[in-house]
């Protein structure tokens, strides 16, 4: 039996899988992403999480034929390095992540890819996009990532296509974590939503969001905290999520007007946690902006769920 | 010698060319698009304009090996029909344009294509996009049309990609001629700009725009009228064109963030008339919104000028 590893490196958590030849998940593990330290600490946490998944699968890490990594930041796949990973601790510079992981995993070959691209590729190969001629993957999490797949292949452009989160939905609008104004992510990114909630709470607005965060011992407003606050009818949470849905509908419709893709796949931590109800709400929010509203694209939830990124990473070494 | 015809059917004018095997222009002609009547009247004006171009080229229309047409509206190339051409008189239904032209041109085969696609294809084959791996054509005229070319081929999506004019630049923004809100075209389309100028003029704002229009005997605010008003320092014209440039910068940057194309080509009646100065201003207006602003795309003017659409149409029968 030949087994491979996959690591999805996120700003909040590290998700790992070990899969077999048919991409069936034999083992999986999850760890919190270190909030302090630097790239080497993150690499060690990644290796530890992969060892956990291998243990669950009943294989030794050194028996893996390879390990793929889906990472944020600027990936240089041939050099095996990652730079400018702003959601990770002290990771502005370029770090040789592939070599660090190979060291930590007893010599296993490691291949790097972009986190959003590998998650999109996984949905195309194994998930909700298997039958699609063209699709847009929309990953609604800390940020809003996008993957463009045309005729079955990821479109990278000059190396960095898919920044749907930084399409402008409102000229002169809210400040985005990227520093620009009016980006989709400024309204729909969980990071921007938390910053806005915190500011309004500090200004005296009532909300249970931060109470729930402390009660569940979370360092930030996770997707689960947002879902709980919505379920409790928290007014501020409802308002901010409504704004996010509106912005997603606008931005995704703009992208569809440009590309006329057949399928839109909604994934990401918040997208998956809020699930079917919000998939339908995003599809509805697109309608007023779709140029061809007589044949809207098919809006689907990512089928591989939370493991999609890690499974897609494992496809890098298939 | 084998010659071909090309017809660019616009809401304001009909431009025709006759070209040789090397796509050199042997003859050209231009007529105003009929503002009244119906599709048959438009077809007759198109045939007359093509006869003029053939006469200038010294060939008989029946000697042409084919005539291509770039048309607005919903094109069915295999049926040879055009429907929903809203900028043309009484053309909501489906009209067999190819057959009507073949009849009027003594049996010459006619092939239809989308006006924006053929203009984009012409720039790729013969103009400013010859060396580009990927590009976005932006046609700034009565509306704002877009052409997406990836790896040398036009991307049509499910049949209607490229609607950059209906990407949203401002959620909840100005009403667009398409009926939606906040589209790029609501700020940058010459049709929408004229409607706004007219409203503000009627509300008492000073402007020379309509005086210039009457003086030059134009039925509407043509690109030339806008250019003259700008040259005169007309405040309302300057303000509305500034808004258009701002919206173009925002919308085109959004498209580039999604697709990361190498080249952007600015064409269309207004784009070509305002020329290099405004090309540079649009490129500047993109900068605050570009995610990868360290390597912006190369923004170029369409090289084939006013004839690009007609030459591109002639490529349909090459």
Coordinates of C-alpha atoms in Angstrom, one line a residue:
Chain A
X1 CA 0.0 0.0 0.0
X2 CA 1.2 3.5 -0.9
X3 CA 0.1 6.3 1.4
X4 CA 0.6 10.1 1.1
X5 CA 0.2 12.9 3.4
X6 CA -1.5 16.3 3.0
X7 CA -1.2 19.4 5.2
X8 CA -3.6 22.3 5.1
X9 CA -1.8 25.2 6.8
X10 CA -4.3 27.9 7.9
X11 CA -4.0 31.0 10.1
X12 CA -6.1 29.3 12.8
X13 CA -5.5 25.6 12.4
X14 CA -3.3 23.0 10.8
X15 CA -5.3 20.1 9.3
X16 CA -3.5 17.0 8.2
X17 CA -4.6 13.7 6.4
X18 CA -3.0 10.5 5.3
X19 CA -4.7 9.1 2.2
X20 CA -4.4 5.9 0.2
X21 CA -4.0 5.4 -3.6
X22 CA -7.7 6.2 -4.1
X23 CA -7.5 9.4 -1.9
X24 CA -9.5 7.7 0.9
X25 CA -8.7 9.2 4.2
X26 CA -6.8 6.7 6.4
X27 CA -6.0 9.1 9.2
X28 CA -6.4 12.8 10.1
X29 CA -5.4 15.2 12.8
X30 CA -5.7 18.9 13.7
X31 CA -3.6 21.3 15.7
X32 CA -3.9 25.0 16.4
X33 CA -1.5 27.1 14.4
X34 CA 1.1 28.6 16.7
X35 CA 0.2 32.2 17.4
X36 CA 3.8 33.0 18.5
X37 CA 7.3 32.0 17.4
X38 CA 8.2 31.9 13.8
X39 CA 8.2 29.7 10.7
X40 CA 10.3 27.0 12.3
X41 CA 7.8 26.6 15.1
X42 CA 5.0 26.4 12.6
X43 CA 6.9 23.7 10.6
X44 CA 7.3 21.7 13.8
X45 CA 3.6 21.9 14.6
X46 CA 2.9 20.8 11.0
X47 CA 5.2 17.8 11.3
X48 CA 3.6 16.9 14.7
X49 CA 0.1 17.1 13.2
X50 CA 1.2 14.9 10.3
X51 CA 2.7 12.3 12.6
X52 CA -0.7 12.2 14.5
X53 CA -2.5 11.5 11.2
X54 CA 0.0 8.8 10.2
X55 CA -0.4 7.2 13.6
X56 CA -4.2 7.1 13.1
X57 CA -3.6 5.6 9.7
X58 CA -1.2 3.0 11.1
X59 CA 1.8 4.0 8.9
X60 CA 5.2 5.4 9.8
X61 CA 5.8 9.0 8.5
X62 CA 8.9 7.7 6.6
X63 CA 6.7 5.2 4.7
X64 CA 4.8 8.0 3.1
X65 CA 5.6 8.4 -0.6
X66 CA 5.3 12.2 -0.2
X67 CA 3.6 15.0 1.7
X68 CA 1.9 17.9 0.0
X69 CA 1.3 21.2 1.7
X70 CA -1.3 23.9 0.9
X71 CA 0.0 27.1 2.3
X72 CA -1.0 30.8 2.4
X73 CA 1.6 33.4 1.3
X74 CA 3.8 33.6 -1.8
X75 CA 4.7 30.0 -2.7
X76 CA 7.8 29.1 -4.7
X77 CA 7.0 25.4 -5.4
X78 CA 10.3 24.7 -7.2
X79 CA 12.4 26.3 -4.4
X80 CA 10.1 24.8 -1.7
X81 CA 9.8 28.1 0.0
X82 CA 7.0 30.3 1.4
X83 CA 7.2 34.1 1.9
X84 CA 4.8 36.9 3.0
X85 CA 2.5 34.6 4.9
X86 CA 0.9 37.5 6.8
X87 CA -1.6 35.4 8.8
X88 CA 1.2 33.3 10.2
X89 CA 3.5 34.4 13.1
X90 CA 6.6 36.4 12.1
X91 CA 6.5 35.0 8.5
X92 CA 7.1 38.1 6.4
X93 CA 10.4 36.8 4.9
X94 CA 11.1 33.7 2.8
X95 CA 11.3 30.4 4.7
X96 CA 12.4 27.0 3.2
X97 CA 9.3 25.1 4.4
X98 CA 9.7 22.0 2.3
X99 CA 13.2 21.3 3.5
X100 CA 12.2 22.0 7.1
X101 CA 9.4 19.5 6.9
X102 CA 11.5 16.9 5.1
X103 CA 14.0 17.2 7.9
X104 CA 11.3 16.8 10.6
X105 CA 9.7 13.9 8.8
X106 CA 12.7 11.6 8.3
X107 CA 13.4 12.5 4.7
X108 CA 9.9 12.3 3.2
X109 CA 9.7 14.4 0.0
X110 CA 7.5 17.5 0.4
X111 CA 5.8 19.6 -2.2
X112 CA 4.2 23.0 -1.7
X113 CA 1.1 24.6 -3.3
X114 CA -1.2 27.5 -2.7
X115 CA -3.8 26.7 -0.1
X116 CA -6.7 28.0 -2.1
X117 CA -5.6 26.3 -5.3
X118 CA -5.2 22.9 -3.7
X119 CA -8.6 23.1 -2.0
X120 CA -10.1 24.1 -5.4
X121 CA -8.3 21.3 -7.2
X122 CA -9.6 18.8 -4.6
X123 CA -13.2 19.8 -5.2
X124 CA -12.5 19.5 -9.0
X125 CA -10.9 16.1 -8.7
X126 CA -13.0 14.5 -6.0
X127 CA -15.7 16.9 -4.8
X128 CA -18.5 19.2 -5.8
X129 CA -16.8 20.3 -9.1
X130 CA -16.2 16.9 -10.7
X131 CA -18.7 17.5 -13.5
X132 CA -18.1 21.2 -14.0
X133 CA -16.7 22.7 -17.3
X134 CA -15.7 25.8 -15.4
X135 CA -16.0 26.9 -11.8
X136 CA -15.1 29.5 -9.2
X137 CA -14.1 28.3 -5.8
X138 CA -15.0 30.8 -3.0
X139 CA -13.3 30.1 0.3
X140 CA -15.0 32.1 3.0
X141 CA -12.8 32.1 6.1
X142 CA -10.4 34.4 7.8
X143 CA -10.0 36.0 4.4
X144 CA -11.9 35.3 1.2
X145 CA -9.9 33.1 -1.2
X146 CA -10.8 32.3 -4.7
X147 CA -9.9 29.6 -7.2
X148 CA -10.6 29.8 -10.9
X149 CA -10.9 26.6 -12.9
X150 CA -11.5 26.8 -16.6
X151 CA -11.9 23.7 -18.8
X152 CA -10.8 21.6 -15.9
X153 CA -7.5 23.4 -15.2
X154 CA -6.7 26.0 -12.5
X155 CA -6.1 29.4 -14.1
X156 CA -3.1 31.1 -12.4
X157 CA -2.6 34.0 -14.7
X158 CA 0.8 35.5 -14.2
X159 CA 1.1 33.5 -11.0
X160 CA -1.5 35.0 -8.6
X161 CA -5.0 34.8 -10.1
X162 CA -8.0 34.1 -8.0
X163 CA -7.9 37.1 -5.6
X164 CA -11.7 37.3 -5.5
X165 CA -11.4 38.6 -1.9
X166 CA -9.8 41.7 -3.2
X167 CA -12.3 42.5 -6.0
X168 CA -13.8 45.8 -5.1
X169 CA -17.5 45.7 -4.1
X170 CA -17.7 49.3 -2.9
X171 CA -15.5 52.0 -4.3
X172 CA -14.4 54.2 -1.3
X173 CA -15.8 51.6 1.1
X174 CA -14.5 49.9 4.3
X175 CA -10.8 49.5 4.9
X176 CA -9.6 45.9 4.2
X177 CA -7.0 44.0 6.2
X178 CA -4.9 44.3 3.0
X179 CA -4.8 48.1 3.4
X180 CA -7.1 48.9 0.4
X181 CA -10.6 50.1 0.5
X182 CA -13.9 48.4 -0.4
X183 CA -12.6 44.9 -1.1
X184 CA -15.0 41.9 -0.7
X185 CA -12.8 40.7 2.1
X186 CA -13.3 44.0 4.0
X187 CA -16.9 43.0 4.5
X188 CA -16.8 39.2 4.4
X189 CA -13.4 38.1 5.7
X190 CA -13.8 36.7 9.3
X191 CA -10.7 38.7 10.3
X192 CA -12.3 42.0 9.1
X193 CA -15.7 41.0 10.6
X194 CA -14.0 40.4 14.0
X195 CA -12.2 43.7 13.9
X196 CA -15.5 45.5 13.1
X197 CA -17.4 43.6 15.9
X198 CA -14.7 44.5 18.4
X199 CA -14.8 48.1 17.5
X200 CA -18.5 48.4 17.7
X201 CA -18.6 46.4 21.0
X202 CA -15.9 48.8 22.4
X203 CA -18.1 51.7 21.3
X204 CA -20.8 50.2 23.6
X205 CA -22.9 48.1 21.2
X206 CA -24.3 44.9 22.8
X207 CA -23.2 41.5 21.6
X208 CA -22.6 38.0 22.9
X209 CA -19.8 37.4 20.4
X210 CA -16.9 38.0 22.8
X211 CA -18.6 36.4 25.8
X212 CA -19.1 33.3 23.7
X213 CA -15.5 33.4 22.6
X214 CA -14.2 33.5 26.2
X215 CA -16.8 30.9 27.3
X216 CA -15.6 28.5 24.7
X217 CA -11.9 29.4 25.3
X218 CA -11.2 30.6 21.8
X219 CA -8.5 33.2 21.1
X220 CA -10.6 34.8 18.3
X221 CA -14.1 34.7 16.8
X222 CA -14.0 31.4 15.1
X223 CA -16.6 30.2 12.6
X224 CA -18.2 28.2 15.5
X225 CA -18.5 31.3 17.6
X226 CA -20.2 33.2 14.8
X227 CA -22.6 30.3 14.2
X228 CA -23.5 30.1 17.9
X229 CA -24.1 33.9 18.0
X230 CA -26.4 33.7 15.0
X231 CA -28.3 30.8 16.6
X232 CA -28.8 33.0 19.7
X233 CA -30.2 35.8 17.6
X234 CA -27.3 38.1 18.4
X235 CA -28.1 41.4 16.6
X236 CA -24.6 42.5 15.8
X237 CA -23.6 39.1 14.6
X238 CA -26.7 38.9 12.4
X239 CA -26.0 42.4 10.9
X240 CA -22.3 41.7 10.2
X241 CA -23.0 38.3 8.6
X242 CA -25.8 39.8 6.5
X243 CA -23.3 42.4 5.3
X244 CA -20.9 39.6 4.5
X245 CA -23.5 37.7 2.5
X246 CA -24.4 40.8 0.6
X247 CA -20.8 41.5 -0.3
X248 CA -20.2 37.9 -1.3
X249 CA -23.3 38.0 -3.5
X250 CA -22.0 41.2 -5.1
X251 CA -18.4 40.1 -5.6
X252 CA -19.2 36.6 -6.8
X253 CA -21.8 37.9 -9.3
X254 CA -19.2 40.4 -10.6
X255 CA -16.8 37.5 -11.1
X256 CA -19.5 35.4 -12.9
X257 CA -20.4 38.4 -15.1
X258 CA -16.7 38.5 -16.2
X259 CA -16.1 34.7 -16.6
X260 CA -19.6 33.1 -17.0
X261 CA -18.6 30.0 -15.1
X262 CA -21.0 27.1 -14.8
X263 CA -20.5 26.3 -11.1
X264 CA -19.6 28.3 -8.0
X265 CA -18.4 26.3 -5.0
X266 CA -18.6 27.8 -1.5
X267 CA -16.1 26.5 1.0
X268 CA -13.8 27.9 3.7
X269 CA -14.3 27.7 7.5
X270 CA -17.2 30.1 7.7
X271 CA -18.8 28.9 4.5
X272 CA -18.8 25.2 5.6
X273 CA -19.8 26.0 9.2
X274 CA -22.8 28.1 8.1
X275 CA -23.6 25.5 5.5
X276 CA -26.7 25.1 3.2
X277 CA -28.8 27.9 4.5
X278 CA -26.0 30.4 3.8
X279 CA -25.1 28.8 0.5
X280 CA -28.7 29.5 -0.6
X281 CA -28.5 33.1 0.8
X282 CA -25.3 33.8 -1.1
X283 CA -26.9 32.5 -4.3
X284 CA -29.9 34.8 -3.7
X285 CA -27.7 37.8 -3.0
X286 CA -26.0 37.2 -6.4
X287 CA -29.2 37.5 -8.4
X288 CA -29.7 41.3 -8.4
X289 CA -26.2 41.7 -9.9
X290 CA -26.0 38.8 -12.4
X291 CA -26.1 40.0 -16.0
X292 CA -27.5 36.7 -17.2
X293 CA -29.9 36.2 -14.4
X294 CA -32.1 33.8 -16.5
X295 CA -29.4 31.1 -16.1
X296 CA -27.4 31.7 -12.9
X297 CA -24.5 29.4 -12.1
X298 CA -25.1 26.4 -9.9
X299 CA -23.9 27.5 -6.4
X300 CA -22.8 24.4 -4.4
X301 CA -21.2 23.7 -1.0
X302 CA -17.7 22.3 -1.1
X303 CA -18.3 18.5 -0.8
X304 CA -15.0 17.6 0.9
X305 CA -15.7 19.8 3.9
X306 CA -13.0 20.7 6.4
X307 CA -10.6 18.1 4.9
X308 CA -10.7 19.5 1.4
X309 CA -7.6 21.6 1.8
X310 CA -5.5 18.7 3.2
X311 CA -6.8 16.2 0.7
X312 CA -6.0 18.7 -2.1
X313 CA -2.5 19.1 -0.6
X314 CA -2.0 15.3 -0.8
X315 CA -3.0 15.5 -4.5
X316 CA 0.2 17.5 -5.0
X317 CA 2.2 14.3 -4.5
X318 CA -0.1 11.9 -6.2
Chain B
X1 CA -6.8 38.3 -55.2
X2 CA -9.2 37.3 -52.5
X3 CA -10.9 40.0 -50.6
X4 CA -13.2 39.9 -47.5
X5 CA -15.6 42.3 -45.9
X6 CA -16.0 43.2 -42.3
X7 CA -18.9 45.1 -40.6
X8 CA -18.8 46.6 -37.1
X9 CA -22.4 47.3 -36.1
X10 CA -22.6 49.8 -33.3
X11 CA -25.4 51.7 -31.7
X12 CA -24.2 55.0 -33.2
X13 CA -22.4 54.0 -36.4
X14 CA -21.8 51.2 -38.9
X15 CA -18.1 50.8 -39.8
X16 CA -17.2 48.6 -42.8
X17 CA -13.9 47.5 -44.3
X18 CA -12.7 45.4 -47.2
X19 CA -9.4 43.7 -46.6
X20 CA -7.0 41.5 -48.5
X21 CA -5.4 38.1 -47.6
X22 CA -3.0 39.9 -45.3
X23 CA -5.8 41.8 -43.6
X24 CA -4.6 45.1 -45.1
X25 CA -7.5 47.6 -45.5
X26 CA -8.3 48.1 -49.2
X27 CA -11.4 50.2 -48.6
X28 CA -13.6 51.5 -45.7
X29 CA -16.8 53.3 -45.2
X30 CA -18.9 54.6 -42.3
X31 CA -22.6 55.3 -42.0
X32 CA -24.8 56.4 -39.1
X33 CA -26.8 53.5 -37.6
X34 CA -30.5 54.1 -38.4
X35 CA -32.2 55.5 -35.2
X36 CA -35.7 54.5 -36.5
X37 CA -37.2 51.6 -38.4
X38 CA -36.2 48.0 -37.5
X39 CA -33.7 45.3 -38.2
X40 CA -34.3 45.2 -41.9
X41 CA -33.5 48.9 -42.2
X42 CA -30.3 48.4 -40.2
X43 CA -29.4 45.5 -42.5
X44 CA -29.9 47.6 -45.6
X45 CA -27.7 50.4 -44.1
X46 CA -25.1 47.8 -43.3
X47 CA -25.1 46.4 -46.9
X48 CA -24.9 50.0 -48.3
X49 CA -21.9 50.8 -46.1
X50 CA -20.2 47.6 -47.2
X51 CA -20.9 48.4 -50.9
X52 CA -19.2 51.8 -50.3
X53 CA -16.1 50.1 -48.8
X54 CA -16.0 47.6 -51.7
X55 CA -16.2 50.5 -54.2
X56 CA -13.3 52.2 -52.5
X57 CA -11.4 48.9 -52.7
X58 CA -12.3 48.5 -56.4
X59 CA -14.0 45.1 -56.0
X60 CA -17.6 44.1 -56.6
X61 CA -19.5 43.0 -53.4
X62 CA -20.2 39.6 -55.1
X63 CA -16.5 39.0 -55.5
X64 CA -15.9 39.0 -51.7
X65 CA -15.2 35.5 -50.4
X66 CA -17.2 36.4 -47.3
X67 CA -18.4 39.1 -45.0
X68 CA -18.1 39.0 -41.2
X69 CA -20.2 41.0 -38.8
X70 CA -19.5 42.1 -35.3
X71 CA -22.9 42.7 -33.7
X72 CA -24.2 43.7 -30.2
X73 CA -27.1 41.6 -28.8
X74 CA -27.5 37.8 -28.4
X75 CA -25.7 36.2 -31.4
X76 CA -26.5 32.8 -32.7
X77 CA -23.7 32.3 -35.1
X78 CA -24.9 28.9 -36.5
X79 CA -28.4 30.2 -37.0
X80 CA -27.1 33.5 -38.4
X81 CA -29.4 35.5 -36.1
X82 CA -29.3 38.4 -33.6
X83 CA -31.7 39.0 -30.8
X84 CA -32.0 41.5 -27.9
X85 CA -29.9 44.2 -29.5
X86 CA -31.2 46.9 -27.2
X87 CA -29.1 49.7 -28.5
X88 CA -30.5 49.2 -32.0
X89 CA -34.0 50.3 -33.2
X90 CA -36.9 47.9 -32.5
X91 CA -34.6 44.9 -32.2
X92 CA -35.8 43.1 -29.1
X93 CA -36.8 40.0 -31.1
X94 CA -34.6 37.6 -33.1
X95 CA -33.7 38.7 -36.6
X96 CA -32.0 36.5 -39.4
X97 CA -29.3 39.1 -40.0
X98 CA -26.9 36.8 -41.9
X99 CA -29.6 35.8 -44.5
X100 CA -30.8 39.4 -44.9
X101 CA -27.2 40.6 -45.6
X102 CA -26.5 37.7 -48.0
X103 CA -29.7 38.7 -49.9
X104 CA -28.7 42.3 -50.0
X105 CA -25.1 41.4 -51.1
X106 CA -25.8 39.2 -54.1
X107 CA -25.3 35.9 -52.3
X108 CA -22.0 36.6 -50.4
X109 CA -21.7 34.2 -47.4
X110 CA -22.1 36.1 -44.1
X111 CA -20.8 35.1 -40.6
X112 CA -21.9 36.7 -37.4
X113 CA -19.9 37.3 -34.2
X114 CA -20.1 39.3 -31.0
X115 CA -18.9 42.9 -31.5
X116 CA -16.6 42.9 -28.4
X117 CA -15.2 39.4 -29.1
X118 CA -14.2 40.2 -32.7
X119 CA -12.7 43.6 -31.7
X120 CA -10.7 41.7 -29.0
X121 CA -9.7 39.0 -31.5
X122 CA -8.4 41.6 -33.9
X123 CA -6.2 43.2 -31.3
X124 CA -4.9 39.7 -30.4
X125 CA -4.2 38.7 -34.0
X126 CA -3.0 42.0 -35.5
X127 CA -2.9 44.7 -32.8
X128 CA -1.8 45.6 -29.3
X129 CA -2.2 42.1 -27.9
X130 CA 0.0 40.1 -30.4
X131 CA 2.6 39.3 -27.8
X132 CA 0.3 38.8 -24.8
X133 CA -0.1 35.5 -23.0
X134 CA -3.4 36.7 -21.5
X135 CA -5.3 39.9 -21.8
X136 CA -8.5 41.8 -21.0
X137 CA -10.0 44.0 -23.7
X138 CA -11.9 47.0 -22.3
X139 CA -14.1 48.8 -24.8
X140 CA -15.2 52.1 -23.4
X141 CA -18.0 53.4 -25.6
X142 CA -21.8 53.7 -25.3
X143 CA -21.5 50.8 -22.9
X144 CA -18.4 49.2 -21.5
X145 CA -17.6 45.9 -23.2
X146 CA -15.0 43.4 -22.2
X147 CA -13.1 40.6 -23.9
X148 CA -11.2 37.9 -22.0
X149 CA -8.3 36.2 -23.8
X150 CA -6.4 33.4 -22.0
X151 CA -3.5 31.6 -23.6
X152 CA -4.4 33.2 -26.9
X153 CA -8.0 32.1 -27.0
X154 CA -11.2 34.1 -26.2
X155 CA -12.8 32.8 -23.1
X156 CA -16.6 32.7 -23.6
X157 CA -17.6 30.7 -20.5
X158 CA -21.1 29.4 -20.9
X159 CA -21.5 31.7 -23.9
X160 CA -21.5 35.2 -22.4
X161 CA -18.3 35.9 -20.6
X162 CA -16.6 39.3 -20.6
X163 CA -19.4 41.5 -19.2
X164 CA -16.9 43.7 -17.4
X165 CA -19.3 46.6 -17.8
X166 CA -21.6 44.9 -15.4
X167 CA -19.1 44.1 -12.7
X168 CA -20.2 46.0 -9.6
X169 CA -17.9 48.8 -8.5
X170 CA -20.3 50.2 -5.9
X171 CA -22.8 48.2 -4.1
X172 CA -26.1 50.2 -3.9
X173 CA -24.6 52.7 -6.3
X174 CA -26.0 54.4 -9.4
X175 CA -28.7 52.9 -11.6
X176 CA -27.2 51.3 -14.8
X177 CA -28.9 51.3 -18.2
X178 CA -29.2 47.5 -17.7
X179 CA -31.5 48.2 -14.7
X180 CA -29.1 47.0 -12.0
X181 CA -27.2 49.1 -9.5
X182 CA -23.6 50.1 -9.2
X183 CA -22.3 48.5 -12.4
X184 CA -19.1 49.9 -13.9
X185 CA -21.2 50.9 -17.0
X186 CA -23.5 53.0 -14.7
X187 CA -20.5 55.3 -14.2
X188 CA -18.4 54.9 -17.4
X189 CA -20.8 54.0 -20.2
X190 CA -21.3 57.0 -22.5
X191 CA -25.0 56.3 -22.5
X192 CA -25.2 56.5 -18.7
X193 CA -22.9 59.6 -18.7
X194 CA -25.1 61.4 -21.2
X195 CA -28.2 60.6 -19.1
X196 CA -26.5 61.9 -16.0
X197 CA -25.3 65.1 -17.8
X198 CA -28.8 65.7 -19.1
X199 CA -30.4 65.4 -15.7
X200 CA -27.9 67.7 -14.1
X201 CA -28.2 70.2 -16.9
X202 CA -32.0 70.2 -16.6
X203 CA -31.6 70.7 -12.8
X204 CA -29.8 74.0 -13.7
X205 CA -26.1 73.0 -13.8
X206 CA -24.0 74.8 -16.4
X207 CA -22.4 72.8 -19.2
X208 CA -21.5 73.3 -22.8
X209 CA -22.0 69.6 -23.6
X210 CA -25.5 70.1 -25.2
X211 CA -24.6 73.3 -26.9
X212 CA -21.6 71.6 -28.5
X213 CA -23.9 68.7 -29.5
X214 CA -26.3 71.0 -31.3
X215 CA -23.5 73.1 -32.9
X216 CA -21.9 70.0 -34.4
X217 CA -25.3 68.6 -35.4
X218 CA -25.0 65.4 -33.4
X219 CA -28.1 63.5 -32.1
X220 CA -26.3 62.6 -28.9
X221 CA -23.2 63.2 -26.8
X222 CA -20.6 61.5 -29.0
X223 CA -17.0 60.8 -28.0
X224 CA -16.0 63.8 -30.0
X225 CA -18.4 66.1 -28.1
X226 CA -17.0 64.8 -24.8
X227 CA -13.5 65.4 -26.0
X228 CA -14.3 68.9 -27.1
X229 CA -16.0 69.7 -23.8
X230 CA -13.0 68.5 -21.8
X231 CA -10.7 70.6 -24.0
X232 CA -12.9 73.6 -23.2
X233 CA -12.6 72.9 -19.5
X234 CA -16.3 72.2 -19.1
X235 CA -16.7 71.5 -15.4
X236 CA -19.6 69.0 -15.6
X237 CA -17.8 67.1 -18.4
X238 CA -14.6 66.9 -16.4
X239 CA -16.4 65.7 -13.3
X240 CA -18.3 63.0 -15.2
X241 CA -15.3 61.8 -17.1
X242 CA -13.3 61.7 -13.8
X243 CA -16.0 59.5 -12.3
X244 CA -15.8 57.3 -15.3
X245 CA -12.0 56.9 -15.1
X246 CA -12.3 56.2 -11.4
X247 CA -14.9 53.5 -12.0
X248 CA -12.8 52.0 -14.9
X249 CA -9.8 51.8 -12.6
X250 CA -11.8 50.1 -9.9
X251 CA -13.6 47.6 -12.2
X252 CA -10.5 46.7 -14.3
X253 CA -8.4 46.3 -11.2
X254 CA -11.0 43.9 -9.8
X255 CA -10.9 41.9 -13.0
X256 CA -7.1 41.8 -12.9
X257 CA -7.2 40.7 -9.2
X258 CA -9.4 37.7 -10.3
X259 CA -7.5 36.8 -13.5
X260 CA -4.0 38.2 -13.2
X261 CA -3.8 38.9 -16.9
X262 CA -0.6 40.3 -18.4
X263 CA -2.1 43.0 -20.6
X264 CA -5.1 45.3 -20.5
X265 CA -6.1 46.9 -23.8
X266 CA -8.3 50.0 -23.8
X267 CA -10.4 50.5 -26.9
X268 CA -14.0 51.7 -27.7
X269 CA -15.1 55.0 -29.1
X270 CA -14.5 57.0 -26.0
X271 CA -11.3 55.2 -25.1
X272 CA -9.8 55.8 -28.5
X273 CA -10.9 59.4 -28.8
X274 CA -9.5 60.3 -25.3
X275 CA -6.4 58.4 -26.1
X276 CA -3.0 58.1 -24.4
X277 CA -3.7 60.7 -21.6
X278 CA -6.7 58.7 -20.4
X279 CA -5.1 55.3 -20.9
X280 CA -2.4 56.5 -18.4
X281 CA -5.1 57.9 -16.1
X282 CA -7.0 54.6 -16.1
X283 CA -3.8 52.7 -15.4
X284 CA -3.2 55.1 -12.4
X285 CA -6.7 54.7 -11.2
X286 CA -6.2 50.9 -11.1
X287 CA -3.2 51.1 -8.7
X288 CA -5.0 51.6 -5.4
X289 CA -7.1 48.5 -6.0
X290 CA -4.5 46.1 -7.5
X291 CA -3.6 43.3 -5.1
X292 CA -0.2 42.8 -6.8
X293 CA 0.6 46.4 -7.3
X294 CA 4.3 45.7 -7.6
X295 CA 3.7 44.2 -11.0
X296 CA 0.7 45.9 -12.6
X297 CA -0.5 44.7 -16.0
X298 CA 0.6 46.5 -19.1
X299 CA -2.2 48.9 -20.0
X300 CA -2.2 49.7 -23.7
X301 CA -4.4 51.5 -26.2
X302 CA -6.1 49.4 -28.9
X303 CA -3.7 49.6 -31.9
X304 CA -6.2 49.1 -34.7
X305 CA -8.2 52.2 -33.7
X306 CA -11.7 52.7 -35.0
X307 CA -11.3 50.0 -37.6
X308 CA -10.5 47.2 -35.1
X309 CA -14.1 46.0 -34.8
X310 CA -14.6 45.8 -38.6
X311 CA -11.2 44.2 -39.2
X312 CA -12.0 41.7 -36.5
X313 CA -15.3 41.0 -38.1
X314 CA -13.5 40.3 -41.4
X315 CA -11.3 37.7 -39.5
X316 CA -14.5 35.7 -38.9
X317 CA -14.5 34.8 -42.6
X318 CA -10.7 34.4 -43.0

